[in-house]
Coordinates of C-alpha atoms and ligand atoms in Angstrom, one line a residue:
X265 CA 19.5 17.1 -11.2
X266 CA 17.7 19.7 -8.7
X267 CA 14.6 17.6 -9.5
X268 CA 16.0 14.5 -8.6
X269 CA 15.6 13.0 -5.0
X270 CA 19.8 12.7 -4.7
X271 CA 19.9 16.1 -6.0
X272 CA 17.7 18.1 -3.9
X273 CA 19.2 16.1 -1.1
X274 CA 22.7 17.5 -2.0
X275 CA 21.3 21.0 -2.7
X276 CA 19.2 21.3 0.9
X277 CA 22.5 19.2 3.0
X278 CA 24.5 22.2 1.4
X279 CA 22.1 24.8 3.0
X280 CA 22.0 23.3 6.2
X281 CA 25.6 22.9 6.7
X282 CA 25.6 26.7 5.8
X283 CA 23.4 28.0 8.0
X284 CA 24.3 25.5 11.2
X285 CA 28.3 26.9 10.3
X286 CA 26.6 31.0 10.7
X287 CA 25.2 29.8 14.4
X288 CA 28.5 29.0 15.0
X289 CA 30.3 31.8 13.3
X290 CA 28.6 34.3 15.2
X291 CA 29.4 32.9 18.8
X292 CA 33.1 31.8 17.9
X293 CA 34.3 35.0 16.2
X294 CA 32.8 37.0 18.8
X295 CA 34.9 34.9 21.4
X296 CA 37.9 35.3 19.5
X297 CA 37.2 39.2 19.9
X298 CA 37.4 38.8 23.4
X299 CA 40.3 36.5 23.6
X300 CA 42.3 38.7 21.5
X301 CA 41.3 42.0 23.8
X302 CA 41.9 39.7 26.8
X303 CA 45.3 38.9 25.9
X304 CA 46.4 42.7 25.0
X305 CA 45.7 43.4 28.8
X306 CA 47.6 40.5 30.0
X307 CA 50.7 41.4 28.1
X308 CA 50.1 45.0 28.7
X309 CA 50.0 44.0 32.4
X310 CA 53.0 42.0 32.3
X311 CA 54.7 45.2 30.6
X312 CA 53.6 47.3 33.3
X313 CA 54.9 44.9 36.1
X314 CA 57.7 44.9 35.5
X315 CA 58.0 48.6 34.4
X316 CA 56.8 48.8 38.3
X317 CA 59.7 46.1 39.4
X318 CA 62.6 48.9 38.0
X319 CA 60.3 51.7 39.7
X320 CA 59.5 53.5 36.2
X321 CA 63.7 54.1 35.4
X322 CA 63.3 52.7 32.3
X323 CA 64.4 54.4 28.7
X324 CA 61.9 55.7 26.2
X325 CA 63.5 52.6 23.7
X326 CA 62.3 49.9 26.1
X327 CA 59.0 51.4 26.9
X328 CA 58.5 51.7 23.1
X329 CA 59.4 48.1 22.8
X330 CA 57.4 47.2 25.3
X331 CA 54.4 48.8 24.7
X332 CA 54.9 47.0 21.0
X333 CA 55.5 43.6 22.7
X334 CA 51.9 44.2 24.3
X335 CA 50.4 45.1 21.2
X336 CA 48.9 48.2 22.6
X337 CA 49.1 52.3 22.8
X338 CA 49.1 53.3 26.6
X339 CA 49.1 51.0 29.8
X340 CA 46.9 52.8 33.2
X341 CA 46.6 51.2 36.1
X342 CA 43.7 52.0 38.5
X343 CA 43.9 51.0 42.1
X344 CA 41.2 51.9 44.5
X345 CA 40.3 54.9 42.5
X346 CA 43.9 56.3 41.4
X347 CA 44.6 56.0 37.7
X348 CA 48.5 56.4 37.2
X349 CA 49.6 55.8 33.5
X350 CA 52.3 53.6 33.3
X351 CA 53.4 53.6 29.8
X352 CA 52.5 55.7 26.9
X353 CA 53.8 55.9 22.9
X354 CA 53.8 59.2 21.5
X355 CA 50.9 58.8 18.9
X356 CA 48.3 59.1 21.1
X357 CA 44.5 59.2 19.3
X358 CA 41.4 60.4 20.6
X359 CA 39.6 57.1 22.2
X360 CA 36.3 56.4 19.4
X361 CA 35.2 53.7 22.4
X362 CA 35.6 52.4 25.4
X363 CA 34.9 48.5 26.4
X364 CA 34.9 47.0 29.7
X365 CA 35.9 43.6 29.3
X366 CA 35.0 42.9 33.1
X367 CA 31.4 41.1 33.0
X368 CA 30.5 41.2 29.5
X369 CA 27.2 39.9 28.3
X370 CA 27.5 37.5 25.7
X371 CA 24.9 39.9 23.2
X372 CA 27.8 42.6 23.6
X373 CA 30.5 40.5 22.5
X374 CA 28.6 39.3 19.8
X375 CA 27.5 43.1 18.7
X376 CA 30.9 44.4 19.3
X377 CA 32.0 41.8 17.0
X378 CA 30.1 42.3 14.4
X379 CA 30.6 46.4 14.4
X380 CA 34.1 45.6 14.3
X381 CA 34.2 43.4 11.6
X382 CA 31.3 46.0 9.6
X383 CA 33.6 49.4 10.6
X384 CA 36.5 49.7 8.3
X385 CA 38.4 52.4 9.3
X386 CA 41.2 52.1 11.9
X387 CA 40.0 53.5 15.1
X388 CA 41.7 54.1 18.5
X389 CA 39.9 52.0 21.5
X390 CA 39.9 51.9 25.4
X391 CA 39.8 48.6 26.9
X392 CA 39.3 47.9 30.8
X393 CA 39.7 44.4 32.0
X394 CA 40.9 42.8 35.2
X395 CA 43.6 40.0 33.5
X396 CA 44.5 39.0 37.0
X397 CA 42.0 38.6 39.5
X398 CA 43.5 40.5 41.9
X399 CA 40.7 43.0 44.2
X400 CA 41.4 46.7 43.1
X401 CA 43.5 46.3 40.1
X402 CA 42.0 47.7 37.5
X403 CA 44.4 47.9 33.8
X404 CA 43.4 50.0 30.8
X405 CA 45.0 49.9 27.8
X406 CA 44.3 51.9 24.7
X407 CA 44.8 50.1 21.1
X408 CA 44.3 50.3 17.4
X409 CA 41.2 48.5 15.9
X410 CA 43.5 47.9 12.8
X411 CA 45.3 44.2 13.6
X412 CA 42.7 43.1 15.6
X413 CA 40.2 43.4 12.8
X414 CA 42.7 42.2 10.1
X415 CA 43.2 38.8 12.7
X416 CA 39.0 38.7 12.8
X417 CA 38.6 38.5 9.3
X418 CA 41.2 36.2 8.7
X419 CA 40.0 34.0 11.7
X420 CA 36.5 34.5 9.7
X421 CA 38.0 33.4 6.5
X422 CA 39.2 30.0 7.6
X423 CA 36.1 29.7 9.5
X424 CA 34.3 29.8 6.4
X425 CA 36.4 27.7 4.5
X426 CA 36.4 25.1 6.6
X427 CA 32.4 24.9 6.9
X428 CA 32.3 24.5 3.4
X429 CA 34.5 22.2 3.0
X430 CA 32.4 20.2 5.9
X431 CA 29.5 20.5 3.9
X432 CA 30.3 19.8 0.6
X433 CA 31.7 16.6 2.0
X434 CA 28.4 15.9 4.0
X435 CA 26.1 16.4 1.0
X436 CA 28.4 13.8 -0.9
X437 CA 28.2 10.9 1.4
X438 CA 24.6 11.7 1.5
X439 CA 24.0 11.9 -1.8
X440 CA 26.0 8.6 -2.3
X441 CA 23.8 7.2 0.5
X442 CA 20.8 8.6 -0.8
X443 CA 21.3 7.2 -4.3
X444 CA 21.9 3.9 -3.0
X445 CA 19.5 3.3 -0.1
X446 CA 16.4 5.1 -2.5
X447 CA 16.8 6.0 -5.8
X448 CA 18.3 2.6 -7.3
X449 CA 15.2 1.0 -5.2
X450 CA 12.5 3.5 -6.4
X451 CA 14.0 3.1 -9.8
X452 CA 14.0 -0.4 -9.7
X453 CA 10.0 -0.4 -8.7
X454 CA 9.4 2.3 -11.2
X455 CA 11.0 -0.1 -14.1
X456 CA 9.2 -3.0 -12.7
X457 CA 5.5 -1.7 -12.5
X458 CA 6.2 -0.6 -16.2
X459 CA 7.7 -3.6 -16.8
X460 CA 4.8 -5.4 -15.6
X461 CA 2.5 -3.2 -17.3
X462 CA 3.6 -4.6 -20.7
X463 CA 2.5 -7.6 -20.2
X464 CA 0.4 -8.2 -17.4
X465 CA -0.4 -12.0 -17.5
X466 CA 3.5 -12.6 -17.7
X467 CA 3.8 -13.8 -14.1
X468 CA 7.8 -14.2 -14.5
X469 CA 7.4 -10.0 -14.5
X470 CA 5.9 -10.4 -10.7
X471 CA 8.0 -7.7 -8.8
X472 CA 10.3 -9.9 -6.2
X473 CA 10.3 -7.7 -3.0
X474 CA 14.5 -7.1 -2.4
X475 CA 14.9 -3.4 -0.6
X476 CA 16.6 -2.9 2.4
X477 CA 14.9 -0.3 3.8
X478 CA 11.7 -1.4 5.4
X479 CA 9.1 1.1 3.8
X480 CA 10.5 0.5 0.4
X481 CA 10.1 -3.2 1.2
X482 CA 6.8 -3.2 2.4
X483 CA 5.5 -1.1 -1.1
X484 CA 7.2 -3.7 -3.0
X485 CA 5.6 -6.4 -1.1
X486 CA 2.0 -4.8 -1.9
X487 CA 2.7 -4.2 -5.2
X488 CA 3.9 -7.8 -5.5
X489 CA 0.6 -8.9 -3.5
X490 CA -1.4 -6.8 -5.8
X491 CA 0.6 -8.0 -9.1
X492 CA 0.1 -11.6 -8.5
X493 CA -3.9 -11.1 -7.5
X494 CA -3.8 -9.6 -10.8
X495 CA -2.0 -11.8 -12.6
X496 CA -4.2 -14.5 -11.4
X497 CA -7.4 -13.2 -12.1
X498 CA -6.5 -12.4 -15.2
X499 CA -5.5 -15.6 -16.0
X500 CA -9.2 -16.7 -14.6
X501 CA -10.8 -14.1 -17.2
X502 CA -9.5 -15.4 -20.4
X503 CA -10.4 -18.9 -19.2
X504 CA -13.6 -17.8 -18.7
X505 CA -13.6 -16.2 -22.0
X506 CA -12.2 -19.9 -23.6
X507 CA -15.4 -21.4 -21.8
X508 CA -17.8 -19.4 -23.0
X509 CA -17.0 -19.2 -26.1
X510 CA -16.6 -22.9 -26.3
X511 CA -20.3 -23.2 -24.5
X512 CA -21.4 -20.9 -27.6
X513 CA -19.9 -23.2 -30.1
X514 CA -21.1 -25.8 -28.8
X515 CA -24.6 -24.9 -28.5
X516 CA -24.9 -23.7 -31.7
X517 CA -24.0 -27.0 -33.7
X518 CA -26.1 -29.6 -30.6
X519 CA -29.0 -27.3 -31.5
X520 CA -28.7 -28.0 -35.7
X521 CA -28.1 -31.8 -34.5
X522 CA -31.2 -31.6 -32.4
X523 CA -33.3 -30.3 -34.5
X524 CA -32.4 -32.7 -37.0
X525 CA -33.2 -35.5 -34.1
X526 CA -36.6 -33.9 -33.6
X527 CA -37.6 -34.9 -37.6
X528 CA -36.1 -37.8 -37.0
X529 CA -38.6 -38.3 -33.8
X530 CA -41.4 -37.2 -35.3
X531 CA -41.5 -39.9 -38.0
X532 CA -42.0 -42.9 -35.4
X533 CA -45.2 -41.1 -35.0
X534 CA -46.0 -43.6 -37.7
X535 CA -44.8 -46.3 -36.4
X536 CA -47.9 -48.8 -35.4
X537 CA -45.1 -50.6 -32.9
X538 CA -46.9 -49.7 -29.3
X539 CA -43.7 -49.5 -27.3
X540 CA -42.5 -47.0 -29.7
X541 CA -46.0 -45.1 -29.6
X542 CA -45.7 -44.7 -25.9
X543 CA -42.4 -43.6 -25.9
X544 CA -42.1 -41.2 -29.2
X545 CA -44.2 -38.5 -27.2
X546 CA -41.6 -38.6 -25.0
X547 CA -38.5 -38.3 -27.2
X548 CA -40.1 -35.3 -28.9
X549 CA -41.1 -33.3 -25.7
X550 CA -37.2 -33.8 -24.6
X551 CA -35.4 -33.4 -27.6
X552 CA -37.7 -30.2 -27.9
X553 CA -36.4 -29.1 -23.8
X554 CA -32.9 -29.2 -25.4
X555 CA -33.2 -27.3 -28.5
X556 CA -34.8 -25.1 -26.2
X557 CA -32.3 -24.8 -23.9
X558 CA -29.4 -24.5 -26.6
X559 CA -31.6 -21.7 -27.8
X560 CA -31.7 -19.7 -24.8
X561 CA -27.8 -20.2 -23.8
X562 CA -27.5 -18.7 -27.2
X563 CA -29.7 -15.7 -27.3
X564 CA -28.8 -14.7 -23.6
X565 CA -25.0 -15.6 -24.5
X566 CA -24.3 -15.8 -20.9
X567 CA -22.9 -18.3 -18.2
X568 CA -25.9 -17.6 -16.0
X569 CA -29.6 -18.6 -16.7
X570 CA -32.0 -16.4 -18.1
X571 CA -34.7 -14.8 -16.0
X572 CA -37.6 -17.3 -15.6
X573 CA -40.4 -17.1 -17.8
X574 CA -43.4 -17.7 -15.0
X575 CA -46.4 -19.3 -16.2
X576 CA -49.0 -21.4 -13.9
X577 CA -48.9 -24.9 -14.0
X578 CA -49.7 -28.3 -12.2
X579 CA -46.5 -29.4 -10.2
X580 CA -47.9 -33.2 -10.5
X581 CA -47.7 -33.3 -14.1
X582 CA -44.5 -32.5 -14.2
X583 CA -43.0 -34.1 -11.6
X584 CA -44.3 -37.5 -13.5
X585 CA -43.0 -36.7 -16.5
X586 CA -39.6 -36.0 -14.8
X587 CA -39.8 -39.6 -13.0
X588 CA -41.5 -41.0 -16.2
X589 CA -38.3 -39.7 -18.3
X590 CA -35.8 -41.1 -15.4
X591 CA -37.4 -44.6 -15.1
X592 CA -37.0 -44.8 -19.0
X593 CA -33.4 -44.8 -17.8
X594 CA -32.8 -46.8 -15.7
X595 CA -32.9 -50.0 -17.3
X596 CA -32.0 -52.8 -14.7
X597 CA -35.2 -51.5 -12.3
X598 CA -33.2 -51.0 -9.3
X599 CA -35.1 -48.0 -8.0
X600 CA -38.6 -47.2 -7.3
X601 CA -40.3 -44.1 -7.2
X602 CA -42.6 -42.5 -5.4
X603 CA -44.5 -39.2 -6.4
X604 CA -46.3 -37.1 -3.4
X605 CA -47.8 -34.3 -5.0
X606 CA -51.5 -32.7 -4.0
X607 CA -53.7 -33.1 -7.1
X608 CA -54.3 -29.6 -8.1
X609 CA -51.5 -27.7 -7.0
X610 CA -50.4 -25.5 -9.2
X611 CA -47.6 -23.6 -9.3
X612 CA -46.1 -20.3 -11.0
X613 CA -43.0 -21.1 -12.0
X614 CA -40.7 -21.6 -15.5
X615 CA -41.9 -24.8 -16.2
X616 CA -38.6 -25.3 -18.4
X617 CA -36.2 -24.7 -15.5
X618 CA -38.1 -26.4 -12.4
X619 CA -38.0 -29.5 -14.8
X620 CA -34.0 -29.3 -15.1
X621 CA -33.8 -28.9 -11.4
X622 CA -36.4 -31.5 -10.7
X623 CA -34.9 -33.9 -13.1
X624 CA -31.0 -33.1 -12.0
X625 CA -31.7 -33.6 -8.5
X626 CA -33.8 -36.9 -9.5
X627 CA -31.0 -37.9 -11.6
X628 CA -28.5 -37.6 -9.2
X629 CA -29.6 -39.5 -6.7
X630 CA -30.9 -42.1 -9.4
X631 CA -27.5 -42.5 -10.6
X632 CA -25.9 -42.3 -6.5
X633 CA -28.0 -45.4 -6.2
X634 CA -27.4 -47.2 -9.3
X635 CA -23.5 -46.7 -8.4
X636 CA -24.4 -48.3 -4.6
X637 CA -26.1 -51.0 -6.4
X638 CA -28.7 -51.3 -3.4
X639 CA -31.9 -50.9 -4.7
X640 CA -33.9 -47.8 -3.4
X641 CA -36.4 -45.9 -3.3
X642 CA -36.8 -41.5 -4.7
X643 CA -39.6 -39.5 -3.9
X644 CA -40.9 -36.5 -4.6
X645 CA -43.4 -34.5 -2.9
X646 CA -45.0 -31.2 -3.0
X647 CA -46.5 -28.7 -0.5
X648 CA -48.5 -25.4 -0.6
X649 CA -46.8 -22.9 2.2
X650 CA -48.7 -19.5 3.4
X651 CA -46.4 -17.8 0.6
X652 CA -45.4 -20.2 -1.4
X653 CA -44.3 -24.1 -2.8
X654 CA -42.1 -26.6 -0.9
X655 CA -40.8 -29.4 -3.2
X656 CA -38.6 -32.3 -1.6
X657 CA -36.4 -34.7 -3.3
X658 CA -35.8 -37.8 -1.1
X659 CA -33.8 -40.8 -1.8
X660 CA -32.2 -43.9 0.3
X661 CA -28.7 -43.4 -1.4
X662 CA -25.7 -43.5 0.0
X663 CA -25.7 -39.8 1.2
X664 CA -23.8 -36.9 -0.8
X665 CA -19.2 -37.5 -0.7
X666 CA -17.8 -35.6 1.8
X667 CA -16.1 -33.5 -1.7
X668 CA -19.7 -32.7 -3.2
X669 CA -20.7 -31.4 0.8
X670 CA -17.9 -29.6 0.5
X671 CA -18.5 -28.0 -2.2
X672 CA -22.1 -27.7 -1.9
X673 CA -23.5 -25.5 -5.0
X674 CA -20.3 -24.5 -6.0
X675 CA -19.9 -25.2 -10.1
X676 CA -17.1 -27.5 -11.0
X677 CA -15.7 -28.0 -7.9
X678 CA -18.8 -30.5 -5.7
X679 CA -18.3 -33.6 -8.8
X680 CA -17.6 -36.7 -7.2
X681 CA -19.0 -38.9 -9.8
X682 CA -16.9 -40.5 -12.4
X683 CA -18.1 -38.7 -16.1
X684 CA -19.8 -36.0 -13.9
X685 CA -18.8 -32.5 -14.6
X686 CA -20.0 -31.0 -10.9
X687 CA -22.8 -28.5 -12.4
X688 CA -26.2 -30.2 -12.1
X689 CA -27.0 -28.9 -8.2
X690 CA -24.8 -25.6 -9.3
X691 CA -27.6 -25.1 -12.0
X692 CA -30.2 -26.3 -9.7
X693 CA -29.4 -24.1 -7.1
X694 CA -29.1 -21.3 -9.5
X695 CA -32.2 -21.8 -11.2
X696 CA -34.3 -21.5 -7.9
X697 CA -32.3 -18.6 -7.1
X698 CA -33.6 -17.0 -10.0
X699 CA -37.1 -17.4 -8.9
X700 CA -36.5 -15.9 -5.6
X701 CA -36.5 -19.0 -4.0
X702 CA -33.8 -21.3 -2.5
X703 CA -32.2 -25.1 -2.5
X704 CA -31.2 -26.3 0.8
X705 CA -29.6 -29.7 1.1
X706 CA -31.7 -31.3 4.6
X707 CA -30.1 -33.9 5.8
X708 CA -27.6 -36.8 3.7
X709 CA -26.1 -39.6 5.1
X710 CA -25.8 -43.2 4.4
X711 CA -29.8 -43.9 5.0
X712 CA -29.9 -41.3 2.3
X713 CA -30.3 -37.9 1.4
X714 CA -33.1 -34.5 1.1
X715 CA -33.4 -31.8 -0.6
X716 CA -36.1 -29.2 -0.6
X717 CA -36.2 -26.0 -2.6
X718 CA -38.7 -23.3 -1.8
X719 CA -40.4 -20.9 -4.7
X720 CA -42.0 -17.7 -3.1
X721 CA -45.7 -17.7 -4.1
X722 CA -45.4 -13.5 -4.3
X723 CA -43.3 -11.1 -5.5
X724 CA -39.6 -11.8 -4.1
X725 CA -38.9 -8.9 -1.6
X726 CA -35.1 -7.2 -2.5
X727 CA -33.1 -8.8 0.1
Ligands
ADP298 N1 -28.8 -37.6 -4.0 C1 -27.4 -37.7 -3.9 N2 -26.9 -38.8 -3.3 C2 -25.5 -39.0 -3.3 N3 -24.7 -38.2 -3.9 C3 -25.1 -37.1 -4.5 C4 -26.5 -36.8 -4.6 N4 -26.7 -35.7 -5.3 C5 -25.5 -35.3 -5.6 N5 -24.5 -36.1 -5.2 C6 -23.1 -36.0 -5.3 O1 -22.8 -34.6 -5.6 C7 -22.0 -34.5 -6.7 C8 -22.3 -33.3 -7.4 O2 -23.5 -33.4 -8.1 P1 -23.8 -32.5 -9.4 O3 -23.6 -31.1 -9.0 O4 -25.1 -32.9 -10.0 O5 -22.6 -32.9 -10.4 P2 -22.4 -34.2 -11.3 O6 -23.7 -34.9 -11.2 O7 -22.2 -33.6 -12.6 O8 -21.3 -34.9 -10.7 C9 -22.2 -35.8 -7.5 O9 -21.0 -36.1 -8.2 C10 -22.5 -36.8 -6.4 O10 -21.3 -37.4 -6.0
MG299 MG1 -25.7 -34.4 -11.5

């Protein structure tokens, strides 16, 4: 309970009340000090006028009644100097103090006060006022400190009672308020978040922002923000984890059929057939590419490629055997090719992976053509730079879909083609990335389309 937001509200509205009610204590009983006092003069005044109207023939009955009536001991008028007693009791008490109830400073009354309400015993007092504003008449009254402190504390008492009354009913509305403006919404976001926690890919558990209060809203809208970002990449992470597993299984059983291929292959070595002669070489170098590659997915059981293995090599040899293997493809002849490379340039580069990005970006626009079904013409040519290799791939396709621009190197999303899965430029682009180099797509439209990947000659500055 005092732990509790409602509680410690109650508790500290409780205190407050208390000690605003003693600022106001103080001042009021000390004014109803002086009122009291006030009054005694004005009856005693009253008393002594008209004690004056029957020029003081009055009996000691009535004066004792009178001086009863007024509350008070003795009655003394002073004018201009001349005190003259008016009426007196017979018990008369030496005078413990005097107060002069004339211009009183508001710190007296208040320390009168409280000596009056701290001094028990019943004490005789003096008490000059001026009740009726009249210049020179001065009144004086003596009295016993008894009633009047008796009317103080009760005046106290119901003071007190009162305040606390007011406070206990303040700290209840504002516990009532309290519990239902914060602690049903904070306990509602507490049993959501662990709620959530349970079972965070449950999006039906997303926290729907419903507070009133504005702060409390805005922390359940962030939460609900931060929930559903959660939520969704969550969601992304196990289908990543689907994919690569199924990438895993997959390799594993196309490398046992491809190796099985490869035997198969290397038995038309045999074969006296010259067609088949010419083209069994070839068979066996890419059947031998894919158990390669099936190989590495494997043993680097990642989505990305696996660092390049650089070795020196002569880029025209193996751009040829990537047009050689694409021409062997393309069966109705649509397409010619054209291969630009300096004789003797060599290159240091994973020969593996610049023949998957020559060959994809080859293929593409082979099969871009082949789908136009105008016949056209791929190149591909090769420069030496100051610091490194510049490799073009040009074609007179169509130009790229505005969804594969779009999408430009981005894996699954750029595939436009029908039975295309939208990785081959991802791949490409990836590839050359790992060499420290870059793809860039340099121009596409419907006189066709270039692309040119660099490969840094030196060692690839940290960018
Ligand atoms: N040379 C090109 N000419 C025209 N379109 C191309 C060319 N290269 C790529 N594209 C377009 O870009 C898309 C993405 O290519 P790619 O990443 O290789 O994926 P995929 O070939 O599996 O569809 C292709 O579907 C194709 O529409
Ligand atoms: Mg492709």
């Amino acid at each position: 309970m005092a732990n509790s937001l409602s509680g410690r509200f109650l508790i500290l509205t409780i205190i407050f009340v208390m000690l605003a009610e003693i600022f106001i204590f103080v001042p009021s009983i000390a004014r109803f000090r002086e009122d009291y006092l006030l009054a005694r003069l004005e009856r005693a005044q009253i008393a002594s006028l008209a004690l004056l109207a029957t020029d003081g023939m009055i009996d000691d009955a009535l004066e004792a009644e009178l001086l009863e009536n007024a509350g008070v001991l003795n009655v003394v008028l002073r004018r201009d100097e001349a005190r003259q007693l008016i009426l007196a009791s017979n018990d008369i008490q030496p005078v413990s103090y005097s107060f002069d109830l004339r211009s009183p400073t508001g710190v007296e009354l208040v320390r009168d006060a409280l000596r009056r309400l701290l001094r028990q015993q019943d004490e005789t007092i003096r008490v000059i006022g001026e009740p009726v504003r009249e210049a020179g008449l001065l009144i004086e009254v003596t009295m016993r400190t008894a009633p009047l402190r008796a009317e103080m504390l009760d005046y106290g008492l119901r003071i007190l009672v009162l305040s606390a009354m007011i406070s206990i009913f303040t700290a209840a509305l504002l516990f009532i308020a309290v519990q239902r403006l914060l602690v049903v919404p904070i306990k509602r976001l507490v049993f959501a978040m662990t709620s959530y926690a349970d079972a965070p890919e449950d999006a039906s558990r997303i926290l729907e922002p419903r507070a009133s209060v504005r702060e409390l809203r805005e922390a359940e809208s962030t939460l609900q923000t931060l929930q559903t970002q959660l939520t969704a990449s969550l969601r992304q992470r196990e289908r990543l984890a689907q994919l690569g597993e199924a990438v895993a299984k997959i390799s594993h059983d196309l490398r046992n059929i491809l190796t099985t291929a490869t035997l198969m292959a290397d038995r038309l070595d045999t074969s006296t057939d010259p067609a088949v002669q010419r083209t069994t070489p070839k068979l066996v170098a890419s059947l031998t590419r894919a158990v390669n590659l099936t190989e590495a997915t494997l043993a680097f059981g990642r989505a990305e490629e696996p660092p390049p293995k650089l070795e020196r090599f002569a880029l025209s040899d193996l751009a040829e055997d990537v047009i050689e293997n694409e021409r062997l493809t393309d069966a109705d002849a649509l397409i010619s090719y054209g291969c630009d490379v300096p004789n003797g340039m060599i290159l240091r580069a994973d020969p593996e992976q610049l023949h998957r990005v020559l060959s994809n970006l080859v293929r593409n626009a082979r099969q871009a053509i082949a789908a136009h079904g105008v016949p056209g013409e791929i190149s591909i040519q090769g420069r030496e730079t100051e610091d490194g290799w510049c490799i073009r791939v040009a074609d007179t396709g169509p130009g790229l879909p505005k969804k594969a621009r779009d999408h430009l190197f981005k894996p699954f999303h750029g595939g436009a083609r029908k039975g295309g899965s939208g990785l081959g430029l991802a791949i490409a682009a990836e590839i050359v990335r790992g060499h420290g180099g870059r793809l860039e797509l340099v121009e596409t439209g419907p006189d066709g389309t270039v692309f040119s990947l660099f490969l840094p000659s030196g060692v690839a500055s940290l960018p």
